[in-house]
PDB file of C-alpha atoms in Angstrom:
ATOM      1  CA  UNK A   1     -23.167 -21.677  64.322  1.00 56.00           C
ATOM      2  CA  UNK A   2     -19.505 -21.317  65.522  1.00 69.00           C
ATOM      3  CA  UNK A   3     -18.370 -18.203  67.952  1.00 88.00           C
ATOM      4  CA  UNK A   4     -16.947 -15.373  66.125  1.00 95.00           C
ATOM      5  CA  UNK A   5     -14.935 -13.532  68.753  1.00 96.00           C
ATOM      6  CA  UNK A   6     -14.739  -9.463  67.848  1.00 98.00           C
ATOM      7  CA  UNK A   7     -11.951  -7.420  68.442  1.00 98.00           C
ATOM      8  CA  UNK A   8     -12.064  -4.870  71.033  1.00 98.00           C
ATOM      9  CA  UNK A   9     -11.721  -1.975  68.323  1.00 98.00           C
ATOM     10  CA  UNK A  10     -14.349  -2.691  67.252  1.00 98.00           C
ATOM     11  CA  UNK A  11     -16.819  -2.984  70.171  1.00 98.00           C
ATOM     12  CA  UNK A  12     -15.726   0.111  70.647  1.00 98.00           C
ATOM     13  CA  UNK A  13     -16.833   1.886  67.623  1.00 97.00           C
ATOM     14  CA  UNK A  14     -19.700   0.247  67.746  1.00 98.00           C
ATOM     15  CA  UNK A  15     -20.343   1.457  71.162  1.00 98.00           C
ATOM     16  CA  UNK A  16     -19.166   4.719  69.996  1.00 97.00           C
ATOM     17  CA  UNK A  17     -21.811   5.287  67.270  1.00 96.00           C
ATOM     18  CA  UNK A  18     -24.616   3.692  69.723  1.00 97.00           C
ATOM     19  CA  UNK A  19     -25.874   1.852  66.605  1.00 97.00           C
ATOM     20  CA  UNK A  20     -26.376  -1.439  65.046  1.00 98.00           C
ATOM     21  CA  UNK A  21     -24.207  -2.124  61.939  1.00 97.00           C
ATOM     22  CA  UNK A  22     -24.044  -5.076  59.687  1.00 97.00           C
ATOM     23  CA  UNK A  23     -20.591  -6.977  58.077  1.00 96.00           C
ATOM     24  CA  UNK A  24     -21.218  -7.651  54.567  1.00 92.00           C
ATOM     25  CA  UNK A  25     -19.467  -8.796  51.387  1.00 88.00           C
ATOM     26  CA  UNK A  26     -18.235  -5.898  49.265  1.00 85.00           C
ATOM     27  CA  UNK A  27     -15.813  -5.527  46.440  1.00 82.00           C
ATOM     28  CA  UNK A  28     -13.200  -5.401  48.855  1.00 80.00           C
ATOM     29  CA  UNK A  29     -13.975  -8.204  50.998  1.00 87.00           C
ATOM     30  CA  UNK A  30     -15.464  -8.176  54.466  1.00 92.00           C
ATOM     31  CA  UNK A  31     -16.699  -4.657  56.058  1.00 93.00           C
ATOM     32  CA  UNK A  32     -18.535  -3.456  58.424  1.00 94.00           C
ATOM     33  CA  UNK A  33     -21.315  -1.138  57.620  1.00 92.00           C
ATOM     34  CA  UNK A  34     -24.415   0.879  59.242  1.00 92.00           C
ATOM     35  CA  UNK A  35     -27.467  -0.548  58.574  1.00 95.00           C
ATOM     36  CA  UNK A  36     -28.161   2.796  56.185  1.00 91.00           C
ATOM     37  CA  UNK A  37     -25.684   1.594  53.990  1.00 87.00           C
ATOM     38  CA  UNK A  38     -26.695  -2.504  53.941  1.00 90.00           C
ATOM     39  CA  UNK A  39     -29.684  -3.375  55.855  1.00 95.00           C
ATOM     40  CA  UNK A  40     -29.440  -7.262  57.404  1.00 97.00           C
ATOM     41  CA  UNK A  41     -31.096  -9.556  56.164  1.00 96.00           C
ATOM     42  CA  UNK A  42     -33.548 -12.427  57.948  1.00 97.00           C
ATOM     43  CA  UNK A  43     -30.636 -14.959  57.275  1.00 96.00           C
ATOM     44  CA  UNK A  44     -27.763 -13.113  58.968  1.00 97.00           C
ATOM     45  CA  UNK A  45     -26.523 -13.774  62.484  1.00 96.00           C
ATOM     46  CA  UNK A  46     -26.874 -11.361  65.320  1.00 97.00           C
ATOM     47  CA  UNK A  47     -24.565 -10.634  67.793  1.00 96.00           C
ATOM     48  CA  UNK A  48     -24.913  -8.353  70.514  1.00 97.00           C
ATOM     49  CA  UNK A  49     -22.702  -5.548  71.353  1.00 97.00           C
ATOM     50  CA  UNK A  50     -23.103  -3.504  74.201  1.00 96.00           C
ATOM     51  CA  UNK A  51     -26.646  -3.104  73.684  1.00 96.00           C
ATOM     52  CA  UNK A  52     -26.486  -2.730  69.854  1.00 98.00           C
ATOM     53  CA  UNK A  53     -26.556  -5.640  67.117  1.00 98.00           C
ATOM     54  CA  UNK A  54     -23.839  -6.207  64.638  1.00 98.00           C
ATOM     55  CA  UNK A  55     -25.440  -8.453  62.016  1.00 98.00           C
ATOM     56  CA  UNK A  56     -23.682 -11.037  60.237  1.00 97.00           C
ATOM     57  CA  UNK A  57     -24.293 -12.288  56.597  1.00 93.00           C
ATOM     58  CA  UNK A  58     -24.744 -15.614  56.174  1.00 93.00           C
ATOM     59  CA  UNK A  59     -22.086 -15.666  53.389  1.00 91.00           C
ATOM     60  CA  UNK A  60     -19.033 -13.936  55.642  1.00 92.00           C
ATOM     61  CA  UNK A  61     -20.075 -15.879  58.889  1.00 93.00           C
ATOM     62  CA  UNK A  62     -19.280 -19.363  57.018  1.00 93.00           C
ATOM     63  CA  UNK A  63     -15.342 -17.738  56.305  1.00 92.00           C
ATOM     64  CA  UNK A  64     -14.821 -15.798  59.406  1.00 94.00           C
ATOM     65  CA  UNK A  65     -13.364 -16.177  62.972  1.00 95.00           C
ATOM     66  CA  UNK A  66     -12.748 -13.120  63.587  1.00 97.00           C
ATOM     67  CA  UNK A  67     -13.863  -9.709  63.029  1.00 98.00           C
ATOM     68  CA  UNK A  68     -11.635  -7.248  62.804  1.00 97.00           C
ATOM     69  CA  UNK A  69     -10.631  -3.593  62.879  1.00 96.00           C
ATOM     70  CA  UNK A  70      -9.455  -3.843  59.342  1.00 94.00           C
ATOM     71  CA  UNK A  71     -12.936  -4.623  58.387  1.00 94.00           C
ATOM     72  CA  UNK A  72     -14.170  -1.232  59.320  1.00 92.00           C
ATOM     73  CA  UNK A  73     -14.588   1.052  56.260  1.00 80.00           C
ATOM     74  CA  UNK A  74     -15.262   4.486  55.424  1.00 73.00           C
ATOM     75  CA  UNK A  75     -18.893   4.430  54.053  1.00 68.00           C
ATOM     76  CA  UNK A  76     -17.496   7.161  51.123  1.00 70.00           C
ATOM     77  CA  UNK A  77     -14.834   4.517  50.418  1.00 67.00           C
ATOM     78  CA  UNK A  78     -17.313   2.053  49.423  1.00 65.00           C
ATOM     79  CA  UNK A  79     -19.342   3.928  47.031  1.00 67.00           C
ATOM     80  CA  UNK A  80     -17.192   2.895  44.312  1.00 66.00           C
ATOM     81  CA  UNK A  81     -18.247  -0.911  45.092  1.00 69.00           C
ATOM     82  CA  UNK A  82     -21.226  -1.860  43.071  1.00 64.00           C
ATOM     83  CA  UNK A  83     -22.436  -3.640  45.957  1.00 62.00           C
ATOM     84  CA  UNK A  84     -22.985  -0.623  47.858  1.00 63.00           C
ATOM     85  CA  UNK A  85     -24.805   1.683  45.227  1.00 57.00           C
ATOM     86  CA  UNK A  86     -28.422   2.786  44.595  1.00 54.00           C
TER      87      UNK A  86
END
């Protein structure tokens, strides 16, 4: 699998939280999610962020590069995504 660099906005919220999150595939494109709101799956890679894991689906890691601040989401944003509901 290729390197997918991160930008440093984003380490940083991660680090900030102090948990793992997970970039997914939502109505919008790419985001970045907590785990609450999209658990990962056995297929997705793992990268390592300051002690927490940002999990990767399959899918986006075959498109992506980069990951990005734009990418972050508010979680009450994405409710109206179909991906992201109950």
């Amino acid at each position: 699998m290729k390197d997918i660099a991160i930008e440093p906005e984003v380490v940083d919220y991660i680090t900030h939280h102090g948990r793992d999150f997970r970039l997914s595939t939502s109505c919008y494109g790419p985001v970045i999610v907590p785990l609450e709101v999209k658990p990962p799956k056995e297929t997705d890679l793992r990268i390592q962020v300051n002690g927490n894991i940002l999990y990767v689906s399959r899918v986006q890691a075959r498109y992506i590069d980069r990951i990005t601040k734009r990418m972050l989401c508010d979680v009450a944003y994405l409710r109206s995504c179909s991906v992201f509901k109950d």
